[in-house]
Short mmCIF file of C-alpha atoms and ligand atoms in Angstrom, two decimals:
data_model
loop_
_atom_site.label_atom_id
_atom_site.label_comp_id
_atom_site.label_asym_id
_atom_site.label_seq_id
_atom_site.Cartn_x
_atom_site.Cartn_y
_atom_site.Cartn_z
CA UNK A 25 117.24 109.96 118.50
CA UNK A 26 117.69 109.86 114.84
CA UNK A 27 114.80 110.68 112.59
CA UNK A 28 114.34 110.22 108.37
CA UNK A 29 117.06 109.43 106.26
CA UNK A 30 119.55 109.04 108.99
CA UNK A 31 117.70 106.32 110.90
CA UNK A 32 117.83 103.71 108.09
CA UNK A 33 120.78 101.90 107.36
CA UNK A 34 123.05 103.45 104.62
CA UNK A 35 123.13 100.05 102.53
CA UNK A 36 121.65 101.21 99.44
CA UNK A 37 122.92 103.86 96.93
CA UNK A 38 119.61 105.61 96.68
CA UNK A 39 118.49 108.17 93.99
CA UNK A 40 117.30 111.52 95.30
CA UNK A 41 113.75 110.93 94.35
CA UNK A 42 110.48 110.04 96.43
CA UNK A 43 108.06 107.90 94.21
CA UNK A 44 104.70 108.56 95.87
CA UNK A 45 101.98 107.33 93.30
CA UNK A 46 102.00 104.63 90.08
CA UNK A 47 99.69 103.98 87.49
CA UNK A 48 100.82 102.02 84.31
CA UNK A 49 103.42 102.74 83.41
CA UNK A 50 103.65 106.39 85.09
CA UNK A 51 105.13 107.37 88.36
CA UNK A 52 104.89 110.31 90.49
CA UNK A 53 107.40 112.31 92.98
CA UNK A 54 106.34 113.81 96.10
CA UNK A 55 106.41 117.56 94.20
CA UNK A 56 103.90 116.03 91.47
CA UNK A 57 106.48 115.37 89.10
CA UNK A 58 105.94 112.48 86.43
CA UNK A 59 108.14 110.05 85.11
CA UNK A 60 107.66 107.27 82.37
CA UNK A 61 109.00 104.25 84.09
CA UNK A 62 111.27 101.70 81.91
CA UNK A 63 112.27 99.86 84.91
CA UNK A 64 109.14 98.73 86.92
CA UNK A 65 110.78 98.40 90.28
CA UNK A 66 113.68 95.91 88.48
CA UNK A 67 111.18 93.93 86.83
CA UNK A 68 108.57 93.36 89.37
CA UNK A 69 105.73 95.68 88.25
CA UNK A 70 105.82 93.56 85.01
CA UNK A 71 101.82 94.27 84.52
CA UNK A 72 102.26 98.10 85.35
CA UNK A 73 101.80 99.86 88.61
CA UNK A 74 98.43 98.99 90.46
CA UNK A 75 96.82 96.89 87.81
CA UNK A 76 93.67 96.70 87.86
CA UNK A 77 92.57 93.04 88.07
CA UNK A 78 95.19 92.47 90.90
CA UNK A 79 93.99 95.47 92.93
CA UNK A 80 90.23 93.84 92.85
CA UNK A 81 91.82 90.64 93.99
CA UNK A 82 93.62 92.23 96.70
CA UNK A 83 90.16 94.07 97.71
CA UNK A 84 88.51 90.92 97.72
CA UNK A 85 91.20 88.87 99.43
CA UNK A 86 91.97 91.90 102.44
CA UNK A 87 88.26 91.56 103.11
CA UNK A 88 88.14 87.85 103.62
CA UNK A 89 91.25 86.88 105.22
CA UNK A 90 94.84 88.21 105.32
CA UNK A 91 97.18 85.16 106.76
CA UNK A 92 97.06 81.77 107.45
CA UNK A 93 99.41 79.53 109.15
CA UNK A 94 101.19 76.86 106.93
CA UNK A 95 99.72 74.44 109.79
CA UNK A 96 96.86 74.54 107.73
CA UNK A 97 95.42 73.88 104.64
CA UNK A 98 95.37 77.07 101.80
CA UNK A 99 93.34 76.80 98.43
CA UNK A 100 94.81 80.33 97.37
CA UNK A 101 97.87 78.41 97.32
CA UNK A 102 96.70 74.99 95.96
CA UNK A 103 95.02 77.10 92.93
CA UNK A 104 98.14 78.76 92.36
CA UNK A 105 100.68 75.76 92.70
CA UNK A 106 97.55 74.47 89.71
CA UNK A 107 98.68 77.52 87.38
CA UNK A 108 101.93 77.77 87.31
CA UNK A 109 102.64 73.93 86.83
CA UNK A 110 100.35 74.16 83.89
CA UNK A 111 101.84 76.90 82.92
CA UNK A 112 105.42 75.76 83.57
CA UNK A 113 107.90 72.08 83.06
CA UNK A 114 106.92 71.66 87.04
CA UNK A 115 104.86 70.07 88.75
CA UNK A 116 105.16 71.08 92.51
CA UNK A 117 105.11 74.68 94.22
CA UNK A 118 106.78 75.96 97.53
CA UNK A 119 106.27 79.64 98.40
CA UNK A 120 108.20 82.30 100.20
CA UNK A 121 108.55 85.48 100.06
CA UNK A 122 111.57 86.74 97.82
CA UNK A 123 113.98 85.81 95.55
CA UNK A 124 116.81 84.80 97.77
CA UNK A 125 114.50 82.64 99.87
CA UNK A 126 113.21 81.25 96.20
CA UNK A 127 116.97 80.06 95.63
CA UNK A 128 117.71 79.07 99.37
CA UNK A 129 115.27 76.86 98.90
CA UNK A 130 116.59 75.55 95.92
CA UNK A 131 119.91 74.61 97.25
CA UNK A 132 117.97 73.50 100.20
CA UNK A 133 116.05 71.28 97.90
CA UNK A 134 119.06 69.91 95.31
CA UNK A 135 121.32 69.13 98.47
CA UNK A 136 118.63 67.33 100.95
CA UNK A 137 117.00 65.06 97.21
CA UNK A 138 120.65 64.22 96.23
CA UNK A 139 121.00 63.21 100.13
CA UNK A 140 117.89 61.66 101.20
CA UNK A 141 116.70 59.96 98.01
CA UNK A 142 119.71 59.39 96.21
CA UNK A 143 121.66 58.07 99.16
CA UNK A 144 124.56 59.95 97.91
CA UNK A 145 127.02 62.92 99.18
CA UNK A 146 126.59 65.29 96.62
CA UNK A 147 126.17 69.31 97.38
CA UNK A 148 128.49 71.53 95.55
CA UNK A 149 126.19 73.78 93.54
CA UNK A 150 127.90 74.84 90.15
CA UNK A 151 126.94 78.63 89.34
CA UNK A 152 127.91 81.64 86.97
CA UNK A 153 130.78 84.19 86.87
CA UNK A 154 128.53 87.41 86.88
CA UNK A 155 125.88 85.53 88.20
CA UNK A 156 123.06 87.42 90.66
CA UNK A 157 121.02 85.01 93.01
CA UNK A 158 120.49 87.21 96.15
CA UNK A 159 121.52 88.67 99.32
CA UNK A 160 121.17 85.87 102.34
CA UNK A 161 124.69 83.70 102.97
CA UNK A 162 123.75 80.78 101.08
CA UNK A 163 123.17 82.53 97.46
CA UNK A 164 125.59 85.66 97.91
CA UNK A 165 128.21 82.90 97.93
CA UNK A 166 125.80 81.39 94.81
CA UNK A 167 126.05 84.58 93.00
CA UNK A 168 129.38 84.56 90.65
CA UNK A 169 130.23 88.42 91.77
CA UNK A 170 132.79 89.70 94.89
CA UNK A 171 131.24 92.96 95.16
CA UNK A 172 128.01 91.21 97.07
CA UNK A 173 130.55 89.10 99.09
CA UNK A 174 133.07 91.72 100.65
CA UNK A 175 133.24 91.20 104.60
CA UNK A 176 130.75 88.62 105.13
CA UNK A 177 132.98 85.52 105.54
CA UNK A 178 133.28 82.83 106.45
CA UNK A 179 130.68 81.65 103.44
CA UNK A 180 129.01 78.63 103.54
CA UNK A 181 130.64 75.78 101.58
CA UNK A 182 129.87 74.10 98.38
CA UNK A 183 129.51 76.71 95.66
CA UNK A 184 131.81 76.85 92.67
CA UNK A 185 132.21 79.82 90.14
CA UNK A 186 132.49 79.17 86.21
CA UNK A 187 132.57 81.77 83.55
CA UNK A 188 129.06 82.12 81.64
CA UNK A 189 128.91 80.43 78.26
CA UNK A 190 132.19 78.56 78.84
CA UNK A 191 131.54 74.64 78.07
CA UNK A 192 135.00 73.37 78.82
CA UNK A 193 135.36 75.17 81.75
CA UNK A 194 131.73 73.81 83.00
CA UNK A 195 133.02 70.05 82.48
CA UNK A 196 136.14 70.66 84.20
CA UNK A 197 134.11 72.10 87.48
CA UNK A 198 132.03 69.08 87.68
CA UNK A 199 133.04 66.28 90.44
CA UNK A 200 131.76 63.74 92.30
CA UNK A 201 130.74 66.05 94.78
CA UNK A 202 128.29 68.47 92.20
CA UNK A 203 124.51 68.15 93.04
CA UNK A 204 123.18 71.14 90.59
CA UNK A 205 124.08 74.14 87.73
CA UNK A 206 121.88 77.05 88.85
CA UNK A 207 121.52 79.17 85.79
CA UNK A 208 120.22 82.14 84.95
CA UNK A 209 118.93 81.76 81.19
CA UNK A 210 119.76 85.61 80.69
CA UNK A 211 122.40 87.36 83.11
CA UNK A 212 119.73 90.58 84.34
CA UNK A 213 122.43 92.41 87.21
CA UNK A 214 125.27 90.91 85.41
CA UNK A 215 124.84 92.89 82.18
CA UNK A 216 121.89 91.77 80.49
CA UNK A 217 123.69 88.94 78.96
CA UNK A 218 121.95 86.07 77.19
CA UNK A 219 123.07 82.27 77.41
CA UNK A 220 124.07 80.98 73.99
CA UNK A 221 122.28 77.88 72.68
CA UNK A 222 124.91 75.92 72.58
CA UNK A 223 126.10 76.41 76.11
CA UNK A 224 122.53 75.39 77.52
CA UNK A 225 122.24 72.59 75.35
CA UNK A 226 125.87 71.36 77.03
CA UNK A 227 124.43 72.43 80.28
CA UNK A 228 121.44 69.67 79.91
CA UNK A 229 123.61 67.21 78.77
CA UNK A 230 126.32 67.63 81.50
CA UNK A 231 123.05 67.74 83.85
CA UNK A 232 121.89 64.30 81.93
CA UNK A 233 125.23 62.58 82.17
CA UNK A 234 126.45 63.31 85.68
CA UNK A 235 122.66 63.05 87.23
CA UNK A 236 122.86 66.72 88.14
CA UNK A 237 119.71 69.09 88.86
CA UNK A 238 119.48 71.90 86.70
CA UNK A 239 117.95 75.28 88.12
CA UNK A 240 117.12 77.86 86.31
CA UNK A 241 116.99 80.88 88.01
CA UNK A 242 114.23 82.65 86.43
CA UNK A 243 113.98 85.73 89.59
CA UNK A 244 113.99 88.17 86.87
CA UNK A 245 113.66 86.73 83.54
CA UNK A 246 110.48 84.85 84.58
CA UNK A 247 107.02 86.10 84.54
CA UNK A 248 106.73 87.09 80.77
CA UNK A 249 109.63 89.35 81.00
CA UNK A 250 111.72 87.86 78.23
CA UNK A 251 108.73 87.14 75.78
CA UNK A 252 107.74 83.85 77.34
CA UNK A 253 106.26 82.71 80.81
CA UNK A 254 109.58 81.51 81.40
CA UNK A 255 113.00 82.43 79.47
CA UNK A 256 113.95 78.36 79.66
CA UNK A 257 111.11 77.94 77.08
CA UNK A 258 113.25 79.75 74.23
CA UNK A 259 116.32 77.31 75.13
CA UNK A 260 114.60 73.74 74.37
CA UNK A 261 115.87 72.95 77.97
CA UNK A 262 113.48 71.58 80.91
CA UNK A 263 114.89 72.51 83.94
CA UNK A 264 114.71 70.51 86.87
CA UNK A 265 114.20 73.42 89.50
CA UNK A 266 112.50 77.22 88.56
CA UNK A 267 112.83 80.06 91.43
CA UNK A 268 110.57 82.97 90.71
CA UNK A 269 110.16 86.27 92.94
CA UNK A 270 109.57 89.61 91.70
CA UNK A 271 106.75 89.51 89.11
CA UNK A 272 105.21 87.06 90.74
CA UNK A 273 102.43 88.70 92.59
CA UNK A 274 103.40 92.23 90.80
CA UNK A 275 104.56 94.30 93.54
CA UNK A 276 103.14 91.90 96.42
CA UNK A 277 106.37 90.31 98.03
CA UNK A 278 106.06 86.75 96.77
CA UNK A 279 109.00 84.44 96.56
CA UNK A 280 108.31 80.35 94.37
CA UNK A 281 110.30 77.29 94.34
CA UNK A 282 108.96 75.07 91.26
CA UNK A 283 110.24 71.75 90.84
CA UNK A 284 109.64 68.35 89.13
CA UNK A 285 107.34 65.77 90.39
CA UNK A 286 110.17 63.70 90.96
CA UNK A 287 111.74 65.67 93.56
CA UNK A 288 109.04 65.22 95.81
CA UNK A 289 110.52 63.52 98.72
CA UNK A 290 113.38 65.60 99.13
CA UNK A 291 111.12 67.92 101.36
CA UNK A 292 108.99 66.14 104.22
CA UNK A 293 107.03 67.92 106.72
CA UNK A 294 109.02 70.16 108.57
CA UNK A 295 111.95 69.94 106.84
CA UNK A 296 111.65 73.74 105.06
CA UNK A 297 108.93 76.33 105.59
CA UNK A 298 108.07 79.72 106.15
CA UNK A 299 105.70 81.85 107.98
CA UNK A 300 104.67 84.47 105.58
CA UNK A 301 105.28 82.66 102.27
CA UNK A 302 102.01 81.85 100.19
CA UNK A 303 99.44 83.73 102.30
CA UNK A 304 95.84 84.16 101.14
CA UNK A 305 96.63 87.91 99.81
CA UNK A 306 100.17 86.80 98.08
CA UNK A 307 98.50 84.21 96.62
CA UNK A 308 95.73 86.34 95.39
CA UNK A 309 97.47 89.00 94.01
CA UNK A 310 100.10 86.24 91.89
CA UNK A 311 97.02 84.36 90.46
CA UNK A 312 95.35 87.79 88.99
CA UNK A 313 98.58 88.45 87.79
CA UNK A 314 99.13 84.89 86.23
CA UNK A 315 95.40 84.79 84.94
CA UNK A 316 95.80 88.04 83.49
CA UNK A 317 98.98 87.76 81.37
CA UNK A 318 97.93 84.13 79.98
CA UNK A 319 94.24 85.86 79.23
CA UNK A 320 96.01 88.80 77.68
CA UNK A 321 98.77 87.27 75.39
CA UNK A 322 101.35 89.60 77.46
CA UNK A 323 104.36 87.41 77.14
CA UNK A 324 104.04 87.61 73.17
CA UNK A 325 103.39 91.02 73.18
CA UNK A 326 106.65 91.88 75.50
CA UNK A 327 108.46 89.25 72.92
CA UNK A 328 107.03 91.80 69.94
CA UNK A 329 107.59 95.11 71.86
CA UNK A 330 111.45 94.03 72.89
CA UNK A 331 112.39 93.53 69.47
CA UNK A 332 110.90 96.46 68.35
CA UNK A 333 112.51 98.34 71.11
CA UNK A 334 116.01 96.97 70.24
CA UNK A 335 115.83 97.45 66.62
CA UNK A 336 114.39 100.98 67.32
CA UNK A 337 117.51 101.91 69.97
CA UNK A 338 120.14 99.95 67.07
CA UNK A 339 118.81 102.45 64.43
CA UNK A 340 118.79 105.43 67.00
CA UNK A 341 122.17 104.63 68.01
CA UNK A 342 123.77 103.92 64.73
CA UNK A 343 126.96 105.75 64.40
CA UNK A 344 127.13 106.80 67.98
CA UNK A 345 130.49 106.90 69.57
CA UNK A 346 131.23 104.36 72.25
CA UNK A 347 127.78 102.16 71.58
CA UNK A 348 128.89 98.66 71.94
CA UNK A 349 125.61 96.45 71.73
CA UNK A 350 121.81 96.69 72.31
CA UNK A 351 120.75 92.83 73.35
CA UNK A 352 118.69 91.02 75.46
CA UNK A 353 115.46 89.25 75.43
CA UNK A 354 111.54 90.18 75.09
CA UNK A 355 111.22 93.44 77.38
CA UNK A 356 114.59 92.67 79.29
CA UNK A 357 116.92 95.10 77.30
CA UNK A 358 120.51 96.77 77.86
CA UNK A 359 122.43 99.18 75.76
CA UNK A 360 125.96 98.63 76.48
CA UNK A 361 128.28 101.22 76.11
CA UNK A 362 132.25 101.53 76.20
CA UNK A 363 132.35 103.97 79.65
CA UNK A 364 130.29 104.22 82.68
CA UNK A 365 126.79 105.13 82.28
CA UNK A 366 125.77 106.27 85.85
CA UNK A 367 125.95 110.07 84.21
CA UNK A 368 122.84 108.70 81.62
CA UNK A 369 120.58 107.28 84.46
CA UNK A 370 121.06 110.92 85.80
CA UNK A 371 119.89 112.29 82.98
CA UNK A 372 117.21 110.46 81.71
CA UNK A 373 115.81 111.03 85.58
CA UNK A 374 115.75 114.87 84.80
CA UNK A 375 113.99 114.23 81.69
CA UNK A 376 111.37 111.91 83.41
CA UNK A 377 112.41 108.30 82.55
CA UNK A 378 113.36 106.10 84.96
CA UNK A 379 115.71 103.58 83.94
CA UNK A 380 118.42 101.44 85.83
CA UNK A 381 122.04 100.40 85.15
CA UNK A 382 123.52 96.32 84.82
CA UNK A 383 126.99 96.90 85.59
CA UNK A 384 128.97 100.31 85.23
CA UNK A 385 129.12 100.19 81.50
CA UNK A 386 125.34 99.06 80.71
CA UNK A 387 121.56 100.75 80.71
CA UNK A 388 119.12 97.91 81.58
CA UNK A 389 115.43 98.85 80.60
CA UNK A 390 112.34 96.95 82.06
CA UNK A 391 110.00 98.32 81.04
CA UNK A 392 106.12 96.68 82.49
CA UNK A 393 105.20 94.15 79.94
CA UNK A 394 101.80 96.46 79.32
CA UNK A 395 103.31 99.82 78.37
CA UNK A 396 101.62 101.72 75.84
CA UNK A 397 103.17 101.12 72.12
CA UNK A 398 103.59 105.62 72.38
CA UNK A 399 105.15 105.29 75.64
CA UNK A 400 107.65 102.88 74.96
CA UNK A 401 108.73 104.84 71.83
CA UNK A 402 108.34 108.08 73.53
CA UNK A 403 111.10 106.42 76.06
CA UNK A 404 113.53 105.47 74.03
CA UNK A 405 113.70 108.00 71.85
CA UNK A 406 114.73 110.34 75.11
CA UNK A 407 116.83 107.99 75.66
CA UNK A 408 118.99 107.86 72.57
CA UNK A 409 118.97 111.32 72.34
CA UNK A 410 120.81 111.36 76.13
CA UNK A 411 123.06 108.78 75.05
CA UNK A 412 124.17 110.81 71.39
CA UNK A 413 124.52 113.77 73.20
CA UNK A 414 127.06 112.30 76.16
CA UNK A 415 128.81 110.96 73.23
CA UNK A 416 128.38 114.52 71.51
CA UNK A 417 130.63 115.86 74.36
CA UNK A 418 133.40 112.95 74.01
CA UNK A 419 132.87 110.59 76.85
CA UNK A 420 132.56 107.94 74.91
CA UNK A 421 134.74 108.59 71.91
N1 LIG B 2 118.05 86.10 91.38
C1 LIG B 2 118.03 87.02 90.41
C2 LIG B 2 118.31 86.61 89.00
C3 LIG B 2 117.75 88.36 90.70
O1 LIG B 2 117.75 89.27 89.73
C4 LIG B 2 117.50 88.72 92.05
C5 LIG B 2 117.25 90.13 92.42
O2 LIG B 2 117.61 91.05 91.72
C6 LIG B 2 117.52 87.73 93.03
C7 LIG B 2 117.80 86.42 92.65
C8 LIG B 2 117.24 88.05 94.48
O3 LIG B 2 115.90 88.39 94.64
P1 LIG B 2 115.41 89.18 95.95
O4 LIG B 2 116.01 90.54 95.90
O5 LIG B 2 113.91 89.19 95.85
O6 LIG B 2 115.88 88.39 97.12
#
């Protein structure tokens, strides 16, 4: 029999560190060591680690009731469907459990409305060269990048690839078969890469002209992360279609499908569902966070903190070989450089600040939307200093 490490499966690259305890924006190791967190479990502990309004909900709700059927009637749910359409372009809520299941559903949704209510036979989905929209069949062939892809063929049908910010390239994909665009409004795994204005604004045109659904994938750019509820709100475009996951429920797995009223009847009963998405504590847990981000003004205050943050690390970084750009949105931030920057992460973990990589050649910080105004400048001034001294010793001249 095989015991610790060796009985799980070996499909993650893990760090050799074992997170035990998280407060804010501070995480603990198993030996008692602390780290300043700029990455909040890839933007999902967006409101810190155990927030305190969500862990009282959670109390509450684990003391009441823990799961429901979808057989049956849930106001948790109901309440929160409520929120985020005010909140939100949508009107109409389906929940599930992840992010992947979030975009299934969408695909599920934009295929079966362009079928069933339309009367037509449309179901290509148009998405992204660098593109990330998850792990299950349907949206690793979604998401624009090989690497996710290698022996797991024969891929569903009806997805085609088109580089990011490329108009001409996105009117040449469309046909007579193309039911949606799924977009993310900034690229997060693909390099922290922002859409340019112009391109969305020929995205919801295209969308307009050819009667296509637009869905924004908003996984990890949602949930105040960018310096609005939603990062479609800074683009003037409504999207047809929102998928939201991590943040949600901030650390609770919750997975949401938001879509326009008139999509409606392109899910009856029993035509999609889940058994675990939108239970009573889920739902719990995503309201507190949702009530507590509109009552605190968090998305403006990650919208003030990011652009701090950026013009901080420019300034920093100024005149350090091999920087190539700091961009991004709100608290979604990456510092690309010209060579890999695995040998950073490393770093920065020995100096107690977590932060991930977007691609070999970029540092992606996520910081949680609450993290103290010292913290955050505590953070990336290590940081800068780890990435002038790599460059000190000529890997990136
Ligand atoms: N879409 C985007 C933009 C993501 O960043 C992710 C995860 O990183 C996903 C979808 C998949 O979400 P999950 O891992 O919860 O299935």
């Amino acid at each position: 029999m095989t015991t610790g490490k060796e009985a799980l499966f070996p499909n993650y690259g893990r760090f050799p560190i074992r997170l035990v305890k998280g407060k804010g924006s501070r995480v603990w190791d198993e030996a008692g060591k602390e780290y300043l967190d700029l990455m909040s479990g890839i933007a999902v502990a967006n409101l810190g680690h155990a927030p305190e309004p969500v862990l009282e909900a959670l109390k509450r709700q684990l003391d009441e009731l823990w799961h429901v059927s979808n057989l049956f009637e849930i106001p948790g749910q109901e309440r929160l469907a409520a929120l985020l359409a005010r909140l939100s372009c949508a009107d109409l809520a389906f929940f599930c459990n992840s992010g992947a299941e979030a975009n299934e559903a969408a695909i599920k949704l934009a295929r079966r409305y362009h079928r069933k209510v339309l009367g037509n036979n449309r179901y290509e989905i148009i998405t992204f060269r660098n593109s990330f929209h998850g792990r299950t069949l349907a949206t690793l062939t979604a998401t624009g990048q090989d690497k996710v892809k290698d022996g797991f063929d024969p891929l569903p049908t009806g997805f085609v690839h088109v580089d990011y910010n490329d108009v001409d390239g996105l009117k040449s994909a469309i046909t007579d078969k193309t039911a949606a665009i799924m977009l993310e409004f900034v690229q997060g795994e693909g390099g922290v890469r922002p859409a340019s204005p112009d391109f969305v604004a020929a995205v919801k045109s295209l969308c307009a002209e050819h009667g296509l659904l637009l869905i924004a994938d908003e996984i990890q750019t949602g949930i105040g992360r960018t310096g609005t509820f939603f990062a479609y709100e800074q683009f003037d475009a409504e999207p047809d279609i929102i998928t939201l996951a991590k943040g949600l429920a901030s650390g609770f797995p919750m997975g949401a499908m938001l879509g326009k009223a008139y999509l409606s009847d392109g899910f009856s009963a029993g035509s999609h569902g889940s058994t675990f998405g939108g239970t009573p504590i889920a739902c719990a847990a995503a309201l507190a966070t949702l009530e507590t981000m509109e009552k605190e003004g968090i998305p403006a205050r990650a919208k003030r903190l990011g652009e701090q943050g950026a013009e901080r690390l420019r300034s920093a970084l100024s005149g350090v070989p091999g920087l190539v750009e700091v961009r991004g949105r709100g608290l979604l931030l990456g510092i690309e450089m010209a060579a890999p920057v695995a040998g950073i992460v490393t770093k920065a973990q020995e100096a107690g600040l977590l932060v991930i990589t977007a691609g070999p050649n970029v540092l992606r910080l996520l910081p949680a939307l609450t993290i103290e105004e010292e913290q955050w400048n505590r953070g990336l001034d290590t940081l800068a200093g780890l990435i002038a001294a790599e460059s000190k010793d000529g890997i990136y001249a």
